Every structure is written in C-alpha cells, then in structure tokens.
Amino acid sequence: MVNFSSSVVTIVVSLGLVAAAGCDADYEEDVGEASERNLPPQLENALKKAFAKYVRGKAVKVGMKPMPAPPEVEPELFELGQALAFDKILSGNDNISCMTCHPPTLGTDDDRHLSFGEGGVGVGVDRTHPENLFHPRNTPPLFNLHAMDTLFWDARVSVHGKIESPADEELTPEMLEVLEFGAPAALALFPPTSRREMRGELGTNELSMIRDDKFQAQWAALMNKLGGVEEYVEMFEDAYPGTDFEDMSFAHAANAIAGFQIAAFPADDTPWDRFLRGDDDALSWEQLGGASLFVGRANCHTCHTGSSLTDLDVHNTALPQFGIGKGDGVFKDDDIGRAGETRRPEENYHFRTAPLRNIALTAPYGHAGQFAALEDFVAHYIDPEAALLNYDASQINPLLQPTLLSNHAEILATFDADEVTADIYESEVPLLVAFLGALTDERSLDLADTIPESVPSGLPIAETVVTEIENFAGTFTFEMGFNTSGGFEYQIWEESMCEGTGHIDVDFDRNAGTLDFHAYFDGLPYRPTVCYEYNPTTPWNLYPDCVEDGQWMIWFVGRSFTLRSLYYYDAVTGALIGNEHDVDELPPTAFPIELPTLQMVGSPLFESDPETLVSEFHWYMDYHEILDRRGAAGVHVGVVPKNIFSPEELTLYYTNGGLPAEMAMDFDDIMDDIADERGGMIAGLSYEPVPRPDYLLSRDNVMIGWGGQWPEPNPELIPAKPEGAECGVNFQWQGNYDPPPPEEP
C-alpha cells in the first residue's frame, strides 16, 4: 500500500494557506509534481477541483473572462472579405495580399521575426526577398479581432468613443458609418497604403505615386482597381444591398475584410475558456499551477487581462531593437513605439500588450519577434533589464543580427521595472508556459478551409509571384508653402507671397537616368532687400548681414538626416572642431563622433518677372549622380552640439566647398528611405546674394521662402510664427533650439 499521507498534507496545507492568505507561494513547487504522485483518483480529483475553484475565483476577481463568440457575419459579406483578403489586386504591383503575411496555415502570422512584404516570394520562414527588405515589426496574428479595440503594435488604430487612426479627418464620417466592426475594420484600411507591405516603391505603379499622407487618393485608386473587375462589382453590391458600387468607398472593402477575419479566426473554445465557464477538468495540474501564478504572484494579469488577455494599453517591457526601425532615434534606425505616434517622450519604447490566445502557435514573440521560444520570452520578465543587457541575438535571422542596436540607455530611460517584472523563479517558467498552452483553440490548428480556391481578379493565391519592375519612373509634386523652415533660419513672408502659390513637378526616369525639375511660382518677390535680425554666422558658417538685389535658388534635400557623418571635437575643451570633410589637420586632442546629416544640392539662380512676380524655372539633374551646376555633390548639413560637454546647445553646421562628385546622392537611395519610412524629400527656396561669395557656393543662405515636402509633411519643419505675426511679416525663427545670438567668429 502506497504511503501518500505526507503529500496530501502538504497539498492541503498549501491550499489552506492560499485560501486564507491569498498567496500561492508555497503551492507551485507541489502542484507541478501532483500528477506524478500515486494518489487515489478520487482524492486527486477532489484536490484538483478544490484548487480549480480557487484559481477560477482569483481569475474572475482580476478580470479574466471567457472569450465571447464573434458576431454573425452575413455570407455575402464573408465571401467578399475572404476574396479581398487573399487577392493580390489590393497591392500596387499585384504581388501580395493581406493574407501573405497572415497565412492561415501558419496560425495567421508568418513565423518570422520580421516579414518580407512587397516584392517577396514564398510563405513564412521560407519567404525570400531579392533585396532582403524587412518590415520594421513582427506580424501579429488575427485571432479574436472582434474583442480588440486597439490594434497595431503602436496602438495607432483604436476606439475611444470614436475610431482613431493615422488617417485623422481623411477617414470621413461617411466611411466611419460603414465600419460596423470598429477597430478591425479600420485596421484593414492601412496595410494597402504601406509601401513595404503592399503599395510598392515610388515609381513602380500608379498607387506608389500618391503622396503617403493622401489616404483618400490611395483608397480611391484601390476602388478603381476593384471596379475594373465585374465580379467584384457584383460581390460588393450583394454584400451591401441597396448601395451601388460607384457610391462605395474603400471603407466597404475594409469592413468586409474585417468581417471575414472575425468570422474565420475565432479562438473562443480553448481549455482556458472551458475552465472559466466551470469545467474543472479543462486544465492539467501544471496548467492550473501556471494559471495560479499568472493571476496571482507573477502579476502577469496586470497587463494580460480580460477575455483577450491584454489590457490593450502600451508598456515598455525592455525589449531589444533590431531591423530597419521606424525612422526614430538619432540615426532613424530605431523604433520608439507608441511615442512615434503621440510624440510624447514618456511613451518611448512603449508597445501594445499582445493578446495571448493561441500564443503557442504564433512564435516568435515581441514587437520585432525578439524571442524564438515562448519559455525564453516568459523568462525575460523575471528581470527585464538584465535580459535586455544580455540579449542573445543568435536566436534571430542572421541577416538581422548586425542590425541589433546598442540603445539600452534610451530604452531603460522610460522603463518601469515595477510595472512589468514578473515575481517568479526560473523553475516556475515551465508552469507558466504550460498555462499559455491552455490558451490554444484546437480549431486553429487547421485553418486550411478559410483559403478560397480562387479570387475574382484571377491573380494567383499561391505566393509565387516574382516581381519584375522594368523601370522606376513617374512625376511627383512639391506643393510650396510656409512649411519647411527650421532652426536659425530667416523666414521670408513678403506681402506678395501671402496670396501667392507655387509648385515644383519632378519627373524621374531610372532607365533614362534623369531628374527633371519644373518650377512655377506666382507672387515670388523680385529682388527684395532682406536683413537678418541677428546674423547667424558661427565659426563654421559665414553669412552676409543683408541681401540686396539678390536672386533665388531651390535646394533639393534628398537624404533627410538618413546619412552619417563624422564631427570632430576637442577632448580637452569639448569644442566643435569641424566636419570630416572640412578639417585638413586635426590637433592631437581631437576625437570623432558620428552624427546624422542631411544632404542637399542647389539649383542655378533664378528670379521672378518684376512686373508679374511670376517665375517658371526648369533644370535637370542626373538620376544616379545628383550634382549641382559646379559638379559638386552639394553639402552635408547637421544640427550638432557646439560643445560636446554641453550637448543641449546646438548649432547648424554646413560642410564647406561642396562635396566631391563620388559622394553624389542616388535617387534609388532616396526612394528606399521613403519606402522604409525613414526619410523624405524637401524642396526649399533660399534668397541668395549675387554674386555669391565663395562660402555660399555650395550651401544656402538660410533666408528661406516657400518650401515643400514629399511624401508627407514633417510637423517638426513648420515654422512657429512670432505671436501675433501675420503673413507679410518676415521673421527669424530660432526653432526648438532657442539659442542665443551667435558670437562673431
């Protein structure tokens, strides 16, 4: 006869302590061994039911709920959404669908750390890209979208009384009325607008030529594509009876996609759901032990709560950063998460809490897929700071390993250990992993029946489309206005400019190797006299006090702080010595610091007609070797500390003399910056003395007129007018740096 009395006493005492004190610290060691004890079945069952009742009570108390069933979706809407989700017609180059990165056969994510999107071939970890162009973030799964009102890693689509999204007012009231599924319907509006995801690189198709912030124009172009397929017109009108296709917007397409995804990918019948509904046998002993930790001492439930096991909020969990980033950080290769949307520094590196249903099916984990194994991700939360500092990059794709950033200090600056640290031991990680396994819905193991046999466009569903771009060509337009001034510049707002207009059309053709600029201005001042309020001259950059009888130049900024350049400082005094392209001899105390820079090239001088103030101006540049009229590659421009020991006091630095031709910008690189959301182009007018002094031969005279940005405006480059100033009043703008007037060199 087996002696089990000591084990029974230990478990019963543990249960008593748990029930009385609300602390399960003594239980987890025993619960993991309970299934191995040779207890009489009747006694073991009684003990398990008692503990199940206790865990369920704790779970309900902290807000855990079974997943509700998804809403009913009409068959016609489901079929339309299914077709659209799998149809590559929604991509600019007809080569990728929504479901390419969310294949049902892989648990509606793609099993990759970072995805290969537009231009790739294949599925999941076998997908390749000819240029290895990764997405900046991990692909989240699509389960239980009906229970999610905050979506994307940076929470940029959410419902707080109303739907909030990057489209702002472009998501019109009429469109909002169509989005019956809320945030999931709004989510489906945006992947087709992303260049790396679906839209394609500038110049590769009609969609790609639309400015990034012009969502209405992009959505209209997508509806035009769909309207060219008769079967789609019929399917839309069947799904939305009483509405003609010509009266529909892309909101109708997005809503249908959401309806399909909600109906096709529920995960509401997991062991955890059955347990919360009262089934004491739904969880194993190990899973019960993990659940007890999860809703108790480990504090996992503080972020992972509710039916989806997410608070739908953002947190900094001290995860390392790699990949191309989202255009954040000093060198635009970082991803600051929610702060990238809100511009609130306290939200730097905060990302949305991931929902946990079917988590065992959706590795790797983290906003960039930082962890390949679930147990390692759980263990990260024992000491997130130490885990960040000791991150093992060997678990990620070898192509991504060199991109791992050393931005630990920046991440930890907004990290709150008390908010996200789990109170667990290494030995308890398997219990939590066992519990997370109880969040799997067995129906999600085989979702092949959600894939249609064909789609109305006739494009293949299989991921076998090889993208062949014959040429990168097209025309984009800089709309010119008062929106590109920056620190230390003198903003020219002459009276004639108040009602004036201007634009620059740029024709580019890769095969022909040309960049053609066609500028038109109406109201451009003719040879005004303009003087600085204070001369911005520094030891590194000289300027005239005034410009009389001057002429205008257009400066094309192609690399907007997406380049790196070395600046030398004195190790003794901390003073700025100069840029690597300007310094011939360095003192022995000099040391280099790599800082971000932009590169710009100037046009020939021109002016307006003195009677009409109209100017039409045309000039050419080489597509692959963008040089100025002197054969120079323009200048590098940095906003750098005057003294490295006082980094808060910044100055504007222009390289002198013109960069050598071998440093010329290539328009291909500019397009890559735009597609990666790391940069954009600027065209700005500057007012220049004639003749131009040698020190201004390759750089501008920071007396700035109209300017334009492409593919979208940068809010940090919009001048702050002096209080009460109206158009027609020139002013010198000090920007966010607010420096004192510089001393004479």
PDB file of C-alpha atoms in Angstrom, residues 105 178 247 288-289 300 304 340 400 495-496 506 513 577 609 621 627 669:
ATOM      1  CA  THR A 105      -1.648  27.553 -42.446  1.00  0.00           C
ATOM      2  CA  VAL A 178     -19.615  51.811 -42.869  1.00  0.00           C
ATOM      3  CA  ASP A 247     -21.217  55.095 -54.289  1.00  0.00           C
ATOM      4  CA  LEU A 288      -3.522  25.103 -13.070  1.00  0.00           C
ATOM      5  CA  GLY A 289      -0.232  25.871 -11.343  1.00  0.00           C
ATOM      6  CA  CYS A 300       1.033  38.721 -15.401  1.00  0.00           C
ATOM      7  CA  HIS A 304      -2.723  40.426 -19.700  1.00  0.00           C
ATOM      8  CA  GLY A 340       6.255  57.629 -32.700  1.00  0.00           C
ATOM      9  CA  LEU A 400      19.113  40.823 -38.765  1.00  0.00           C
ATOM     10  CA  GLU A 495       3.326  90.576 -48.838  1.00  0.00           C
ATOM     11  CA  SER A 496       3.196  89.218 -52.392  1.00  0.00           C
ATOM     12  CA  VAL A 506       9.720  66.428 -60.616  1.00  0.00           C
ATOM     13  CA  GLY A 513      18.867  58.374 -65.863  1.00  0.00           C
ATOM     14  CA  ILE A 577      36.440  71.478 -34.412  1.00  0.00           C
ATOM     15  CA  ASP A 609       9.335  88.733 -63.544  1.00  0.00           C
ATOM     16  CA  MET A 621      19.926  66.509 -62.672  1.00  0.00           C
ATOM     17  CA  LEU A 627      25.242  67.135 -58.659  1.00  0.00           C
ATOM     18  CA  ASP A 669      18.614  55.515 -52.160  1.00  0.00           C
TER      19      ASP A 669
END
